[in-house]
Tab-separated table of C-alpha atoms and ligand atoms in Angstrom:
chain	number	residue	atom	x	y	z
A	24	MET	CA	0.000	0.000	0.000
A	25	LEU	CA	1.016	3.592	-0.516
A	26	GLN	CA	2.226	5.557	2.496
A	27	VAL	CA	3.710	9.046	2.702
A	28	LYS	CA	6.501	9.551	5.206
A	29	MET	CA	7.876	12.943	6.193
A	30	THR	CA	11.574	12.101	6.580
A	31	GLU	CA	12.741	15.574	7.594
A	32	ALA	CA	11.439	19.126	7.322
A	33	PHE	CA	10.284	19.885	3.739
A	34	LYS	CA	10.998	16.274	2.637
A	35	MET	CA	8.508	13.504	1.921
A	36	SER	CA	8.935	10.054	0.480
A	37	PHE	CA	6.348	7.723	-1.041
A	38	LEU	CA	6.684	4.214	0.351
A	39	ASP	CA	5.195	0.916	-0.712
A	40	THR	CA	4.559	-0.855	2.603
A	41	PRO	CA	2.588	-3.957	3.581
A	42	VAL	CA	-1.028	-3.464	4.677
A	43	PRO	CA	-0.907	-3.561	8.509
A	44	GLU	CA	-1.871	-6.738	10.362
A	45	VAL	CA	-5.059	-6.360	12.383
A	46	GLY	CA	-4.767	-7.147	16.101
A	47	ASP	CA	-7.595	-8.847	18.021
A	48	ASP	CA	-8.888	-5.534	19.367
A	49	GLU	CA	-8.263	-3.531	16.187
A	50	VAL	CA	-10.045	-2.499	13.023
A	51	LEU	CA	-8.360	-1.986	9.662
A	52	ILE	CA	-9.485	1.159	7.919
A	53	GLN	CA	-9.105	2.014	4.260
A	54	MET	CA	-8.462	5.759	4.480
A	55	LYS	CA	-10.556	7.933	2.157
A	56	ARG	CA	-10.032	11.562	3.188
A	57	VAL	CA	-7.498	13.119	5.560
A	58	GLY	CA	-7.409	16.830	6.391
A	59	VAL	CA	-4.253	18.921	6.698
A	60	CYS	CA	-3.995	20.706	10.046
A	61	GLY	CA	-2.030	23.736	11.213
A	62	SER	CA	0.116	21.355	13.244
A	63	ASP	CA	0.950	19.410	10.048
A	64	ILE	CA	2.236	22.645	8.538
A	65	GLN	CA	4.405	23.233	11.629
A	66	ILE	CA	5.824	19.712	11.206
A	67	TYR	CA	6.518	20.351	7.511
A	68	HIS	CA	8.496	23.469	8.450
A	69	GLY	CA	10.363	21.584	11.189
A	70	LYS	CA	8.855	23.974	13.752
A	71	HIS	CA	6.782	21.502	15.771
A	72	LYS	CA	8.342	21.348	19.221
A	73	TYR	CA	6.987	17.993	20.344
A	74	MET	CA	7.764	15.546	17.548
A	75	THR	CA	10.730	13.850	15.870
A	76	PHE	CA	11.216	12.810	12.243
A	77	PRO	CA	10.487	10.571	10.458
A	78	VAL	CA	6.714	10.520	10.800
A	79	VAL	CA	3.697	9.525	8.742
A	80	GLN	CA	1.414	12.526	9.190
A	81	GLY	CA	-2.372	12.725	9.225
A	82	HIS	CA	-4.729	12.862	12.221
A	83	GLU	CA	-7.982	14.164	10.670
A	84	GLY	CA	-9.225	11.122	8.831
A	85	ALA	CA	-12.280	9.290	7.578
A	86	GLY	CA	-12.464	5.900	5.907
A	87	VAL	CA	-14.113	2.505	5.665
A	88	VAL	CA	-13.607	-0.516	7.903
A	89	THR	CA	-12.230	-3.381	5.808
A	90	LYS	CA	-11.262	-5.865	8.540
A	91	VAL	CA	-12.377	-6.393	12.137
A	92	GLY	CA	-10.246	-8.041	14.847
A	93	SER	CA	-11.593	-11.182	16.532
A	94	LYS	CA	-12.368	-9.464	19.849
A	95	VAL	CA	-13.996	-6.338	18.390
A	96	SER	CA	-17.708	-5.682	18.711
A	97	GLY	CA	-19.695	-2.745	17.380
A	98	PHE	CA	-17.949	-2.523	13.986
A	99	LYS	CA	-18.321	-4.460	10.748
A	100	GLU	CA	-16.794	-4.369	7.296
A	101	GLY	CA	-18.105	-1.442	5.284
A	102	ASP	CA	-18.728	0.860	8.256
A	103	LYS	CA	-17.796	4.499	7.723
A	104	VAL	CA	-15.591	5.703	10.549
A	105	THR	CA	-13.441	8.511	11.830
A	106	ILE	CA	-10.553	8.148	14.270
A	107	GLN	CA	-9.900	9.824	17.602
A	108	PRO	CA	-6.119	10.187	17.241
A	109	GLN	CA	-4.964	10.285	20.880
A	110	VAL	CA	-2.932	7.502	22.485
A	111	TYR	CA	-2.724	7.929	26.251
A	112	CYS	CA	-1.313	5.922	29.133
A	113	GLY	CA	-4.426	5.612	31.302
A	114	THR	CA	-2.354	5.579	34.489
A	115	CYS	CA	-1.013	9.130	35.035
A	116	ALA	CA	-2.909	11.576	37.272
A	117	PRO	CA	-4.639	13.466	34.423
A	118	CYS	CA	-5.684	10.162	32.813
A	119	ARG	CA	-7.010	8.810	36.116
A	120	SER	CA	-9.203	11.885	36.536
A	121	GLY	CA	-10.603	11.565	33.002
A	122	HIS	CA	-8.410	14.268	31.436
A	123	TYR	CA	-6.573	11.932	29.079
A	124	ASN	CA	-6.424	14.680	26.458
A	125	VAL	CA	-3.614	16.110	28.611
A	126	CYS	CA	-2.056	12.731	29.478
A	127	LYS	CA	1.547	13.148	30.595
A	128	ASN	CA	2.521	10.571	27.969
A	129	LEU	CA	0.153	11.692	25.221
A	130	LYS	CA	0.921	10.590	21.682
A	131	VAL	CA	-1.087	11.792	18.716
A	132	TYR	CA	-1.333	9.764	15.516
A	133	GLY	CA	0.427	11.642	12.745
A	134	VAL	CA	2.492	13.759	15.157
A	135	HIS	CA	4.300	11.558	17.707
A	136	THR	CA	3.386	8.212	16.168
A	137	GLY	CA	2.267	6.975	12.760
A	138	GLY	CA	-0.700	8.715	11.146
A	139	MET	CA	-3.177	8.396	8.319
A	140	PHE	CA	-1.400	9.541	5.143
A	141	SER	CA	-1.523	5.887	4.208
A	142	GLU	CA	-3.950	3.759	2.204
A	143	TYR	CA	-4.714	1.567	5.211
A	144	PHE	CA	-4.509	2.291	8.922
A	145	ALA	CA	-5.046	-0.164	11.794
A	146	VAL	CA	-6.256	1.204	15.147
A	147	PRO	CA	-7.733	-0.199	18.345
A	148	ALA	CA	-11.505	-0.216	17.853
A	149	SER	CA	-11.727	2.088	20.897
A	150	LYS	CA	-10.216	4.870	18.731
A	151	ALA	CA	-12.772	4.514	15.928
A	152	LEU	CA	-16.203	6.193	15.850
A	153	LEU	CA	-19.035	5.312	13.500
A	154	LEU	CA	-20.141	7.926	11.003
A	155	PRO	CA	-23.681	7.965	9.660
A	156	GLU	CA	-24.122	6.299	6.282
A	157	ASN	CA	-25.139	9.565	4.598
A	158	MET	CA	-22.147	11.579	5.854
A	159	SER	CA	-19.554	12.194	3.144
A	160	PHE	CA	-15.909	11.278	3.724
A	161	ASP	CA	-15.081	14.977	3.308
A	162	GLU	CA	-17.323	15.767	6.260
A	163	GLY	CA	-15.922	12.776	8.103
A	164	SER	CA	-12.448	14.280	7.865
A	165	LEU	CA	-13.780	17.440	9.525
A	166	VAL	CA	-15.057	15.651	12.628
A	167	GLU	CA	-11.627	15.988	14.278
A	168	PRO	CA	-11.418	19.790	13.973
A	169	ALA	CA	-15.109	19.980	14.942
A	170	ALA	CA	-14.238	17.948	18.059
A	171	VAL	CA	-11.629	20.569	18.977
A	172	ALA	CA	-14.535	23.021	18.909
A	173	THR	CA	-16.949	20.881	20.932
A	174	GLY	CA	-14.129	20.254	23.434
A	175	ALA	CA	-13.482	23.978	23.727
A	176	ILE	CA	-17.146	24.799	24.236
A	177	ARG	CA	-17.591	21.994	26.795
A	178	ARG	CA	-14.738	23.507	28.773
A	179	CYS	CA	-16.406	26.948	28.668
A	180	GLY	CA	-19.372	25.586	30.661
A	181	ASN	CA	-23.015	26.502	30.097
A	182	LEU	CA	-23.302	28.953	27.196
A	183	THR	CA	-27.045	29.556	27.445
A	184	GLY	CA	-27.761	33.252	27.119
A	185	THR	CA	-24.100	34.306	26.942
A	186	ASN	CA	-22.271	36.795	24.741
A	187	VAL	CA	-19.341	35.076	23.039
A	188	VAL	CA	-16.501	36.475	20.930
A	189	VAL	CA	-14.323	34.143	18.877
A	190	LEU	CA	-11.019	35.608	17.691
A	191	GLY	CA	-9.901	34.192	14.332
A	192	ALA	CA	-12.184	32.829	11.592
A	193	GLY	CA	-9.982	29.995	10.332
A	194	THR	CA	-11.281	26.432	10.443
A	195	ILE	CA	-11.105	26.065	14.222
A	196	GLY	CA	-12.442	29.560	15.007
A	197	ASN	CA	-15.316	29.069	12.587
A	198	LEU	CA	-16.232	25.711	14.151
A	199	VAL	CA	-15.917	27.042	17.710
A	200	ALA	CA	-18.281	29.893	16.809
A	201	GLN	CA	-20.758	27.511	15.160
A	202	VAL	CA	-20.721	25.168	18.162
A	203	ALA	CA	-21.236	28.184	20.454
A	204	VAL	CA	-24.341	29.141	18.439
A	205	ALA	CA	-25.554	25.519	18.569
A	206	SER	CA	-24.969	25.476	22.344
A	207	GLY	CA	-27.390	28.289	23.102
A	208	ALA	CA	-25.209	31.395	23.226
A	209	LYS	CA	-27.309	34.567	22.941
A	210	LYS	CA	-24.940	36.226	20.480
A	211	VAL	CA	-21.749	34.938	18.894
A	212	VAL	CA	-19.366	37.372	17.219
A	213	ILE	CA	-16.401	36.146	15.181
A	214	THR	CA	-13.528	38.453	14.240
A	215	ASP	CA	-10.733	38.322	11.680
A	216	ILE	CA	-8.947	40.621	9.247
A	217	ASN	CA	-9.324	38.151	6.379
A	218	GLU	CA	-12.506	38.911	4.377
A	219	THR	CA	-12.524	35.469	2.701
A	220	ARG	CA	-12.682	33.756	6.070
A	221	LEU	CA	-15.346	36.181	7.283
A	222	ASP	CA	-17.400	35.529	4.146
A	223	ILE	CA	-17.253	31.798	4.870
A	224	ALA	CA	-18.294	32.469	8.474
A	225	ARG	CA	-21.260	34.490	7.152
A	226	THR	CA	-22.539	31.367	5.382
A	227	CYS	CA	-22.378	29.340	8.628
A	228	GLY	CA	-25.045	31.042	10.726
A	229	ILE	CA	-22.666	32.895	13.036
A	230	HIS	CA	-24.508	35.966	14.359
A	231	ALA	CA	-21.946	38.669	13.507
A	232	CYS	CA	-18.749	38.407	11.457
A	233	ILE	CA	-16.600	41.489	11.984
A	234	ASN	CA	-13.458	42.662	10.237
A	235	THR	CA	-11.292	44.129	13.014
A	236	ARG	CA	-8.606	45.575	10.765
A	237	GLY	CA	-7.666	48.957	12.245
A	238	ARG	CA	-10.145	48.571	15.138
A	239	LYS	CA	-9.719	47.863	18.837
A	240	LEU	CA	-11.337	44.641	20.052
A	241	LYS	CA	-12.771	46.490	23.049
A	242	ASP	CA	-14.642	48.903	20.728
A	243	VAL	CA	-16.012	46.021	18.659
A	244	ILE	CA	-17.235	44.295	21.832
A	245	LEU	CA	-18.990	47.456	23.072
A	246	GLU	CA	-20.554	47.983	19.648
A	247	GLN	CA	-21.803	44.391	19.414
A	248	PHE	CA	-22.897	43.691	22.998
A	249	GLY	CA	-23.356	47.119	24.559
A	250	ASP	CA	-22.680	47.511	28.246
A	251	ASP	CA	-22.950	43.758	28.968
A	252	GLU	CA	-19.784	43.181	26.921
A	253	ALA	CA	-18.514	39.613	26.357
A	254	ASP	CA	-19.035	36.787	28.846
A	255	ILE	CA	-16.513	34.632	27.008
A	256	ILE	CA	-13.638	35.504	24.682
A	257	ILE	CA	-12.187	32.509	22.841
A	258	ASP	CA	-8.772	32.925	21.225
A	259	CYS	CA	-8.470	30.863	18.049
A	260	ALA	CA	-6.092	33.350	16.401
A	261	GLY	CA	-2.831	32.731	18.214
A	262	VAL	CA	-1.471	36.233	17.596
A	263	LYS	CA	0.296	37.932	20.506
A	264	ALA	CA	-1.008	41.436	19.749
A	265	ILE	CA	-4.573	40.157	19.543
A	266	PHE	CA	-4.192	38.337	22.846
A	267	SER	CA	-3.125	41.589	24.529
A	268	GLU	CA	-6.287	43.177	23.172
A	269	ALA	CA	-8.321	40.261	24.466
A	270	VAL	CA	-6.846	40.720	27.948
A	271	ALA	CA	-7.620	44.443	27.820
A	272	ALA	CA	-11.166	43.693	26.633
A	273	ALA	CA	-11.946	40.922	29.150
A	274	ARG	CA	-14.842	42.066	31.339
A	275	CYS	CA	-15.054	41.582	35.111
A	276	SER	CA	-16.227	38.033	35.880
A	277	SER	CA	-15.681	36.662	32.390
A	278	LYS	CA	-13.711	33.881	30.733
A	279	LEU	CA	-10.731	34.100	28.429
A	280	VAL	CA	-10.243	30.800	26.644
A	281	ILE	CA	-7.128	29.782	24.705
A	282	VAL	CA	-7.612	27.318	21.893
A	283	ALA	CA	-4.850	28.668	19.640
A	284	ASN	CA	-1.479	26.989	19.574
A	285	TYR	CA	1.094	29.608	20.630
A	286	LYS	CA	4.666	28.739	19.751
A	287	GLU	CA	6.348	31.008	22.298
A	288	PRO	CA	5.674	32.649	25.679
A	289	VAL	CA	3.242	35.575	25.740
A	290	GLU	CA	3.467	38.439	28.198
A	291	VAL	CA	0.164	39.386	29.842
A	292	GLU	CA	-0.930	42.056	32.295
A	293	LEU	CA	-1.583	39.577	35.078
A	294	PRO	CA	-3.119	42.024	37.615
A	295	LEU	CA	-6.079	42.471	35.276
A	296	PHE	CA	-6.971	38.796	35.709
A	297	GLN	CA	-6.885	39.143	39.469
A	298	ARG	CA	-8.741	42.429	39.765
A	299	ARG	CA	-11.438	41.500	37.261
A	300	GLU	CA	-11.751	37.861	38.315
A	301	VAL	CA	-11.163	36.674	34.783
A	302	ASP	CA	-10.911	32.890	34.408
A	303	MET	CA	-8.284	31.866	31.889
A	304	LEU	CA	-8.883	28.401	30.419
A	305	GLY	CA	-6.597	26.367	28.197
A	306	ILE	CA	-7.952	23.849	25.702
A	307	MET	CA	-6.016	20.835	24.448
A	308	MET	CA	-7.825	18.690	21.897
A	309	TYR	CA	-10.852	16.677	23.066
A	310	LEU	CA	-12.415	13.692	24.773
A	311	ARG	CA	-14.400	10.937	23.069
A	312	GLU	CA	-17.664	12.589	24.097
A	313	ASP	CA	-16.547	15.712	22.192
A	314	PHE	CA	-15.944	13.594	19.077
A	315	GLN	CA	-19.414	12.104	19.401
A	316	ARG	CA	-20.991	15.510	19.923
A	317	ALA	CA	-19.196	16.803	16.813
A	318	ILE	CA	-20.624	13.887	14.801
A	319	ASP	CA	-24.103	14.521	16.246
A	320	LEU	CA	-24.018	18.278	15.515
A	321	MET	CA	-22.869	17.592	11.942
A	322	THR	CA	-25.484	14.875	11.437
A	323	SER	CA	-28.310	17.120	12.634
A	324	LYS	CA	-26.948	20.000	10.490
A	325	ALA	CA	-26.630	22.159	13.612
A	326	ILE	CA	-23.165	22.971	12.295
A	327	ASN	CA	-22.061	23.180	8.681
A	328	THR	CA	-18.576	22.034	7.706
A	329	ALA	CA	-18.857	21.924	3.901
A	330	PRO	CA	-17.888	25.616	3.352
A	331	LEU	CA	-14.636	25.095	5.273
A	332	ILE	CA	-12.992	22.878	2.654
A	333	SER	CA	-11.164	25.152	0.237
A	334	ASP	CA	-9.082	22.596	-1.654
A	335	HIS	CA	-8.592	18.909	-2.454
A	336	PHE	CA	-5.335	17.233	-3.443
A	337	GLY	CA	-4.703	13.601	-4.385
A	338	ILE	CA	-2.237	11.771	-2.176
A	339	ARG	CA	0.208	11.622	-5.114
A	340	GLN	CA	0.157	15.432	-5.183
A	341	ILE	CA	0.861	15.761	-1.485
A	342	GLU	CA	4.274	17.371	-2.044
A	343	GLU	CA	2.518	20.344	-3.624
A	344	VAL	CA	0.164	20.842	-0.678
A	345	TYR	CA	2.376	22.628	1.836
A	346	PRO	CA	3.932	25.119	-0.614
A	347	TYR	CA	0.389	25.785	-1.871
A	348	ILE	CA	-0.837	26.499	1.669
A	349	ASP	CA	2.215	28.687	2.383
A	350	ASN	CA	1.671	30.690	-0.802
A	351	ASN	CA	-2.079	31.239	-0.401
A	352	PRO	CA	-2.657	32.274	3.216
A	353	GLU	CA	-5.501	34.610	2.232
A	354	SER	CA	-7.658	32.017	0.523
A	355	VAL	CA	-6.835	28.586	1.968
A	356	MET	CA	-9.027	27.165	4.712
A	357	LYS	CA	-9.074	23.374	5.076
A	358	VAL	CA	-7.146	21.294	2.561
A	359	VAL	CA	-8.308	17.694	2.303
A	360	ILE	CA	-6.181	14.893	0.858
A	361	ASP	CA	-7.982	12.237	-1.183
A	362	ILE	CA	-6.288	9.025	-0.153
A	363	SER	CA	-8.304	6.432	-2.050
B	424	ZN	ZN1	-5.641	18.932	13.691
B	425	ZN	ZN1	-1.820	9.406	31.006
């Protein structure tokens, strides 16, 4: 079978490897679609802090079960599935308290251990989730990013009646904003300086999509919510200057939530958190229940992922993908690789 291995930064090789054996508790999946994530781009550039080469990338996948291990129940050949890509130890303190998404020994398929840029992929059945028959493989590949969003919103607590601002209208920001709307927020505002991304957000039922170029976040919040301001600000932008604005704009007794993946330390005016009783929350991936909720929200059309896919590439064209993403930052949203 065909497999793509990233051997070092900027270098990929196409391998012809045997189809994996299926263990008793595993399912074999013929991969159909795998999305390219921001973290994949960091790996390509050799900038990902927590991985080592070589690696087979790919953690946002959908495919079809082609073999079922002897001890597996709940799956059969032909089932459409997606894969929850976390491998965790189950014994460390975070794992024991149910927070295995921040396991001390966490490994993610496609980052720290082999991933899905491969025609076939074998995983423990506990990592697979059934997709409805009528869900496309494209949508199936977007369950993982949607699960980042459902995980983030779960961590925010009850959203009913709240004012929410999402900073950054890329794939994750868009999905976080959509899940916030679906979770009962009174008003959800998404901000960006990229009009293409805002236009996509406008097609996704997000209440207000605001271009903040040349504007202060605080002014936008006052304009959109009046004196009540924002109950929750969710950072999906990952830009230091924007985070400073978010800190300045955080209201007394509100939440500031960090979904974005910062690559370096960020200085903040800490006394503001203390004096305003602002809760700062970090979000790292998801739990299985978040994956299931993402599937459910997509199935019921409460969230819409189709507009997020900007491009498709065949797996044989995968070498062109990263330069393409690098050269088109204004227009690219989610790139999906057609595996088979
Ligand atoms: Zn991802
Ligand atoms: Zn653990």
